mmCIF file of C-alpha atoms in Angstrom:
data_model
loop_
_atom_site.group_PDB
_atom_site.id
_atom_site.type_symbol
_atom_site.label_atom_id
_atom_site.label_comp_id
_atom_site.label_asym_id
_atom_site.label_seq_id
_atom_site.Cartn_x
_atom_site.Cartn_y
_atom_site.Cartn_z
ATOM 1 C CA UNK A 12 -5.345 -16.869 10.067
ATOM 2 C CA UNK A 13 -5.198 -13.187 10.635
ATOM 3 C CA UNK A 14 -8.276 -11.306 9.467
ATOM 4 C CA UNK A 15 -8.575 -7.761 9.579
ATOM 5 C CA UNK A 16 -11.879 -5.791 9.991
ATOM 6 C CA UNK A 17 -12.856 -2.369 9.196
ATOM 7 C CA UNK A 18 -16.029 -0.345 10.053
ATOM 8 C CA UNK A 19 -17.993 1.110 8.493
ATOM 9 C CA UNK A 20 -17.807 0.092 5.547
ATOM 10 C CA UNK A 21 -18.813 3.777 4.046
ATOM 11 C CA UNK A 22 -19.603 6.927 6.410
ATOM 12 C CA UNK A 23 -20.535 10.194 4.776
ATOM 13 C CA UNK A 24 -19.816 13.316 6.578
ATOM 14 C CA UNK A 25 -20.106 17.535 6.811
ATOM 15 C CA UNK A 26 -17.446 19.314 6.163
ATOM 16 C CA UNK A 27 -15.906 20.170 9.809
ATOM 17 C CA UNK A 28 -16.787 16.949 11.556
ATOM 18 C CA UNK A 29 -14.326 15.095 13.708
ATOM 19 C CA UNK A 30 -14.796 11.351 12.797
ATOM 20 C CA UNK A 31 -13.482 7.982 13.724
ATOM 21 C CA UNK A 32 -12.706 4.915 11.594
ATOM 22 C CA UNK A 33 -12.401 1.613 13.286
ATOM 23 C CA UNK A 34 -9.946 -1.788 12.288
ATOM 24 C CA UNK A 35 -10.091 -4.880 13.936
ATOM 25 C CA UNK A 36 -7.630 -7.937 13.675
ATOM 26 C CA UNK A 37 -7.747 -11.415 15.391
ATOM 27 C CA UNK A 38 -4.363 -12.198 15.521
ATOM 28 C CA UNK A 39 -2.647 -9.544 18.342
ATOM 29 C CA UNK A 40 0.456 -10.727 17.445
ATOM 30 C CA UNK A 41 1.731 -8.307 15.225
ATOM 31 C CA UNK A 42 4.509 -5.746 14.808
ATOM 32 C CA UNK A 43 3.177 -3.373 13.466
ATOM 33 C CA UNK A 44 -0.130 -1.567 11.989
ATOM 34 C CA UNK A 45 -0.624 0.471 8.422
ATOM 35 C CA UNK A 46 -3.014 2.934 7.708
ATOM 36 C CA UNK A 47 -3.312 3.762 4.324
ATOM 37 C CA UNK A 48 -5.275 6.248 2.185
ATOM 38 C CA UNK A 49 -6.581 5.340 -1.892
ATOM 39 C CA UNK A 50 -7.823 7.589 -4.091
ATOM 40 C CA UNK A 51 -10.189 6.559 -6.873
ATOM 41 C CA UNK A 52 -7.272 5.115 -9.627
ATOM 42 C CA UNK A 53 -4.524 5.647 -7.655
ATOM 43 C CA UNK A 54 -2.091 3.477 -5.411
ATOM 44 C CA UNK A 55 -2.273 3.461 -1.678
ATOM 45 C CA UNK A 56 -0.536 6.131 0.408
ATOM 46 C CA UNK A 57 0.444 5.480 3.601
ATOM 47 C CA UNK A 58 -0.670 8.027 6.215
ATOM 48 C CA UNK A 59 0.561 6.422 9.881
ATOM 49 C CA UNK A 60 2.173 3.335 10.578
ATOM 50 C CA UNK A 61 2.892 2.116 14.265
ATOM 51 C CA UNK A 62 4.749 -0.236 15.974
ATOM 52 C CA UNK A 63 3.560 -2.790 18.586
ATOM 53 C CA UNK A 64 5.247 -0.867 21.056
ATOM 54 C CA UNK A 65 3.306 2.398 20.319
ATOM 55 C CA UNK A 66 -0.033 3.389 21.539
ATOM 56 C CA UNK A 67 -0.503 5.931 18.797
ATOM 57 C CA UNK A 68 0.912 8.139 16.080
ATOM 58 C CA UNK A 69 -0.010 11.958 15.036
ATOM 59 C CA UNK A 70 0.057 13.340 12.020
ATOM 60 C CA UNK A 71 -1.219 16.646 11.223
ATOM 61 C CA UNK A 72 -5.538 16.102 11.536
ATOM 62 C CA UNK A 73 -4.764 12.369 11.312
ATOM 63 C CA UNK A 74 -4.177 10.340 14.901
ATOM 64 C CA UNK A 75 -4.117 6.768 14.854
ATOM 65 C CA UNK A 76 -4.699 4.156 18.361
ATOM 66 C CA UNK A 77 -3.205 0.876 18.335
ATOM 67 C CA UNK A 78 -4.231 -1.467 21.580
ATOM 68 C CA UNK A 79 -3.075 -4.963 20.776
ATOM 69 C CA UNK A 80 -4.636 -6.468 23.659
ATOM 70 C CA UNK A 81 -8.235 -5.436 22.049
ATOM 71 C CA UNK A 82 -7.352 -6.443 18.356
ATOM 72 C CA UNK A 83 -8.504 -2.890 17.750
ATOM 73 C CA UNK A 84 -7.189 0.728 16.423
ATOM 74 C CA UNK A 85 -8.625 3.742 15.421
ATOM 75 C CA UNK A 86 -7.805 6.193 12.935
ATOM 76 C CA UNK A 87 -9.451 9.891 14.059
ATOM 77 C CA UNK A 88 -9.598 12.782 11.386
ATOM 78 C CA UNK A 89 -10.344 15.953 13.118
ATOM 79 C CA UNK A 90 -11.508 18.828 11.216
ATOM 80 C CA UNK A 91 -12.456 16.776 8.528
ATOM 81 C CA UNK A 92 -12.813 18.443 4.602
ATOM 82 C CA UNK A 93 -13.583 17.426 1.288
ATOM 83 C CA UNK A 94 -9.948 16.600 0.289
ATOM 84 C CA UNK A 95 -10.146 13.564 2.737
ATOM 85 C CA UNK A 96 -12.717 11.896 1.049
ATOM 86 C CA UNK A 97 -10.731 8.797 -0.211
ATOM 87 C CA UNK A 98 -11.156 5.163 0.947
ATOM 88 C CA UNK A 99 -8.803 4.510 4.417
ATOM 89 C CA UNK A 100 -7.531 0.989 4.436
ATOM 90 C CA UNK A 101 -5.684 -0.931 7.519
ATOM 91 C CA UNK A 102 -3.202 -3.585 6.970
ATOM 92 C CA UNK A 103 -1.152 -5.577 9.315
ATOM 93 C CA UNK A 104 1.585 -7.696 8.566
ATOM 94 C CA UNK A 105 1.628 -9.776 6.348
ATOM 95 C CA UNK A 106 0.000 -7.741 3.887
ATOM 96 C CA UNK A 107 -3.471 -8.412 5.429
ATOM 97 C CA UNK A 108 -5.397 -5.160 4.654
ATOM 98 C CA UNK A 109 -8.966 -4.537 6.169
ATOM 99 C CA UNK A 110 -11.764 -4.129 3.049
ATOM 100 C CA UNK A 111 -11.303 -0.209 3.852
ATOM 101 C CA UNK A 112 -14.080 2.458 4.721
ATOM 102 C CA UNK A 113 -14.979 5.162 2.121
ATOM 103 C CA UNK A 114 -15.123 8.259 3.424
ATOM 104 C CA UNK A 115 -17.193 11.067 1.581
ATOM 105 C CA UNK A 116 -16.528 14.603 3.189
ATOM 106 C CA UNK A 117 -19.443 17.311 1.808
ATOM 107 C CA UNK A 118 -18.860 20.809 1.695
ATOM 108 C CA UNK B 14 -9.643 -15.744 -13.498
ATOM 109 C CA UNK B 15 -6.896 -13.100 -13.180
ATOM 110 C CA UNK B 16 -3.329 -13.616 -11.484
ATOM 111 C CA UNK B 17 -0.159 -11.524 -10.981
ATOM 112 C CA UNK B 18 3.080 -13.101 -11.634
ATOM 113 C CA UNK B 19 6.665 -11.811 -9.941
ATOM 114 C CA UNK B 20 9.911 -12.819 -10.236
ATOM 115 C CA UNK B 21 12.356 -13.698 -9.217
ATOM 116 C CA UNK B 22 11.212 -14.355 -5.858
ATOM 117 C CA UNK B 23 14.406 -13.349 -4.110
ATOM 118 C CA UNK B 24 17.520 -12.238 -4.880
ATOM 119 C CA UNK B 25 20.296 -11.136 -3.635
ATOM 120 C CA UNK B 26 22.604 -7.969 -5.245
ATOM 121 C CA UNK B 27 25.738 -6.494 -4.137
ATOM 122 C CA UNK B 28 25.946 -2.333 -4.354
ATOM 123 C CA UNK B 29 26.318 -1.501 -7.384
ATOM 124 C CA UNK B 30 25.179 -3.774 -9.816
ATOM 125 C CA UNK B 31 21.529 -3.369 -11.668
ATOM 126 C CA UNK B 32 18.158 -3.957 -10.878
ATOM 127 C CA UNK B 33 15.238 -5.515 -13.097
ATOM 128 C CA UNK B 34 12.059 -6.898 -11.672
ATOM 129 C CA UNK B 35 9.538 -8.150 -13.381
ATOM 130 C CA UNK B 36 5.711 -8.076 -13.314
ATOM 131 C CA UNK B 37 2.650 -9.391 -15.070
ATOM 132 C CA UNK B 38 -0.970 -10.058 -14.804
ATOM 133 C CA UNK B 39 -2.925 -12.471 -16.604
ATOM 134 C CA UNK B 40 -6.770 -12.366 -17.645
ATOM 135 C CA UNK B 41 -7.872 -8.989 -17.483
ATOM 136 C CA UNK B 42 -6.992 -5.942 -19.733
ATOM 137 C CA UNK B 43 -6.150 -2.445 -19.516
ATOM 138 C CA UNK B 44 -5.284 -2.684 -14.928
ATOM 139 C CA UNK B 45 -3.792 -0.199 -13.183
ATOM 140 C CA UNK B 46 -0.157 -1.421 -11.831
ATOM 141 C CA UNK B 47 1.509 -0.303 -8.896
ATOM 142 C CA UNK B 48 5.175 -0.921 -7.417
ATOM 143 C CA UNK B 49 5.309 -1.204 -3.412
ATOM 144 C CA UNK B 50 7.898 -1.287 -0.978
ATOM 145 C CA UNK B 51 8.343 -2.821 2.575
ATOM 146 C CA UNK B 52 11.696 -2.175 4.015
ATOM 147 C CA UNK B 53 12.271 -3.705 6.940
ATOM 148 C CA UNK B 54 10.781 -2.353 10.285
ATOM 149 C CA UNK B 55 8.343 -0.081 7.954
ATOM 150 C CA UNK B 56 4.951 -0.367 5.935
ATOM 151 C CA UNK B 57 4.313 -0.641 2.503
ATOM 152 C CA UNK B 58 4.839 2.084 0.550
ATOM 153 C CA UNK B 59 3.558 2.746 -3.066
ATOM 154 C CA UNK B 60 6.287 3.451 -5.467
ATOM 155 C CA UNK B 61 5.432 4.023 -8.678
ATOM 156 C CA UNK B 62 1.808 3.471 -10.500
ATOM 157 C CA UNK B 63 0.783 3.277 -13.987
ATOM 158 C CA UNK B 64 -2.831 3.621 -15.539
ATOM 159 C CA UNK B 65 -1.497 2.802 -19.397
ATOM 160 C CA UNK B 66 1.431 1.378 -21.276
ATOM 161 C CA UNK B 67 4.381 3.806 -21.155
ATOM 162 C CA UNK B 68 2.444 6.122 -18.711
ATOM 163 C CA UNK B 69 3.872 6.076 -14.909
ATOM 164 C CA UNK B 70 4.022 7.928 -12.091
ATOM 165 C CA UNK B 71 6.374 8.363 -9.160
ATOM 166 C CA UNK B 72 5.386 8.853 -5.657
ATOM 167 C CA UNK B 73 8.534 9.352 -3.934
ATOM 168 C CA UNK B 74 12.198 10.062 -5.435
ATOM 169 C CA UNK B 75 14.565 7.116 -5.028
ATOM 170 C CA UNK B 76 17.434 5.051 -6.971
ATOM 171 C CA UNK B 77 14.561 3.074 -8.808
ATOM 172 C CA UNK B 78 12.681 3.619 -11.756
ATOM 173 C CA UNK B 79 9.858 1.772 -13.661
ATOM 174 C CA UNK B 80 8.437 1.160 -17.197
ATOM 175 C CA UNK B 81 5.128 -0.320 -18.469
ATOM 176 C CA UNK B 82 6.342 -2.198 -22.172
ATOM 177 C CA UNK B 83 3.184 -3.692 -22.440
ATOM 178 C CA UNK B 84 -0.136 -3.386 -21.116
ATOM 179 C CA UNK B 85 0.044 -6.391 -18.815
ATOM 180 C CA UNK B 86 3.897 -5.860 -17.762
ATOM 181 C CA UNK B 87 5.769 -3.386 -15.226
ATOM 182 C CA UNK B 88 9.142 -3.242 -14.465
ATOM 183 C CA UNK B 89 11.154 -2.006 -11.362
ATOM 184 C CA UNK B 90 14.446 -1.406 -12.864
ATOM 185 C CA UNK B 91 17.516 0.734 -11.317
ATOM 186 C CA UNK B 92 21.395 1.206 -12.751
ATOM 187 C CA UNK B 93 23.108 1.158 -9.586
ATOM 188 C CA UNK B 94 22.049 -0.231 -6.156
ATOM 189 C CA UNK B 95 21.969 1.431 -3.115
ATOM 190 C CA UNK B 96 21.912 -0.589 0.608
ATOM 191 C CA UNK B 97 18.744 1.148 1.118
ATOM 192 C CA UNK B 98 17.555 -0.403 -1.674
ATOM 193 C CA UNK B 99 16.464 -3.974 0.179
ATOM 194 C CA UNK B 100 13.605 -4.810 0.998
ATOM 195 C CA UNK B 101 9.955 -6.704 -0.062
ATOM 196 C CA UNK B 102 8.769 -5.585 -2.997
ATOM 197 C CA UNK B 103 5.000 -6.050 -4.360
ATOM 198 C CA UNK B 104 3.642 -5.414 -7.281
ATOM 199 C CA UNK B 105 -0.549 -5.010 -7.804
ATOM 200 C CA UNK B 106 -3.132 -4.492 -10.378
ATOM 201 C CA UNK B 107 -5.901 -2.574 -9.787
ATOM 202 C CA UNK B 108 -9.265 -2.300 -11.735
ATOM 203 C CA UNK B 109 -8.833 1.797 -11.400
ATOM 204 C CA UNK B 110 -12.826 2.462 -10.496
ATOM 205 C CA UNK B 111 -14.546 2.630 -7.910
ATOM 206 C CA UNK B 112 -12.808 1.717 -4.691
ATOM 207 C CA UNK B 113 -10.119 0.288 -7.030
ATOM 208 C CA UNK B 114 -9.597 -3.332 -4.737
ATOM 209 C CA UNK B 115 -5.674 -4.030 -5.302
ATOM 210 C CA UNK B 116 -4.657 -7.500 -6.096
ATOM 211 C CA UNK B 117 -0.526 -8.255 -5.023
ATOM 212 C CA UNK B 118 1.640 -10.547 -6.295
ATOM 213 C CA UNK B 119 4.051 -12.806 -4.489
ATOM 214 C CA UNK B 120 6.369 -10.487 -3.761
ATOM 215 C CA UNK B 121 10.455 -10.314 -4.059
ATOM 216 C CA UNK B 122 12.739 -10.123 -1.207
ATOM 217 C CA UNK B 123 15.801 -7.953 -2.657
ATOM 218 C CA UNK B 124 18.664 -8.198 -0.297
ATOM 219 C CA UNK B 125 21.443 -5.313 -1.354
ATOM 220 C CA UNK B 126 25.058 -6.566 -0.116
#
């Protein structure tokens, strides 16, 4: 059975810091890994997905690591500001999301 | 103890034709819902949430639309189908505070002919 870990659990930040979020998963056989993004009330928004056959994925601030071998990828946020505060979630197929880590940005 | 009910659990559509699927949750009141998509070879992606009967909320323009009749009941409807259209969809209920944990249903595999 797949299980998919995140840590931390919560990290609180200053405004400008680069930071790292962690997601581990026990099965390596997937095709594929989510990250998402939830706001407080609000549905999840994907932010990078890649395939098994990628090492990583850029977009914008947001770069995300994938090494199956490990069970392991990272999500980094450089720059980091208040807007990112959300909770980031994992989620690797099928539909087995990681508990998520909020992330509080401070100004 | 709460549970989310989809259906039908697949189905198959040719171009064309109309869409209704149909979600509800049981044993709690008042939960956010929210509409995903997985086509094939991508993630999940949210489609349309609602925080209230009759109130929703797009997050990306497509064929598809939804409606909230009742508190505990969200539809994915469209009038025509598009090929793009297949795929896995999931519908969730959410608490709406705090980290808001998302609970999915079974899913339906739409295949568009």
């Amino acid at each position: 059975k797949q299980e998919v870990t995140q840590i931390p659990a919560a990290l609180s930040v200053p405004e400008g810091e680069n930071l790292v979020l962690n997601c581990s998963f026990t099965d390596s056989a997937i095709y594929n890994l989510q990250w998402f993004r939830q706001d407080p009330g609000k549905g999840l928004t994907s932010l990078l997905l890649i395939q098994s056959s990628q090492r990583e994925q850029t977009s914008g601030r947001l770069n995300a690591s994938l090494d199956k071998s490990s069970g392991r990828s990272t999500l980094y946020i450089a720059a980091s500001q208040p807007g990112d505060s959300a909770t980031y979630l994992c989620a690797v197929p099928d539909m087995r999301f990681g508990a998520g880590t909020r992330l509080t940005v401070k100004p | 103890s709460q549970t989310i009910h989809q259906w039908p659990a697949t189905l198959v559509q040719p171009v064309g034709s109309p869409l209704s699927l149909e979600c509800t949750v049981e044993g709690t009141s008042n939960p956010n819902l929210y509409w995903y998509r997985q086509a094939a070879g991508r993630g999940l992606q949210l489609l349309f949430y609602s925080v209230g009967i009759g109130q929703i909320s797009s997050e990306v323009p497509q064929n598809l639309s939804a409606s909230r009749p009742q508190d505990r009941q969200f539809i994915l409807s469209s009038k025509k189908l598009l090929l793009s259209d297949s795929g896995f969809y999931l519908c969730a209920w959410g608490t709406g505070r705090g980290t808001d944990t998302q609970y999915f249903g079974p899913g339906t595999r739409l295949t568009v002919l």
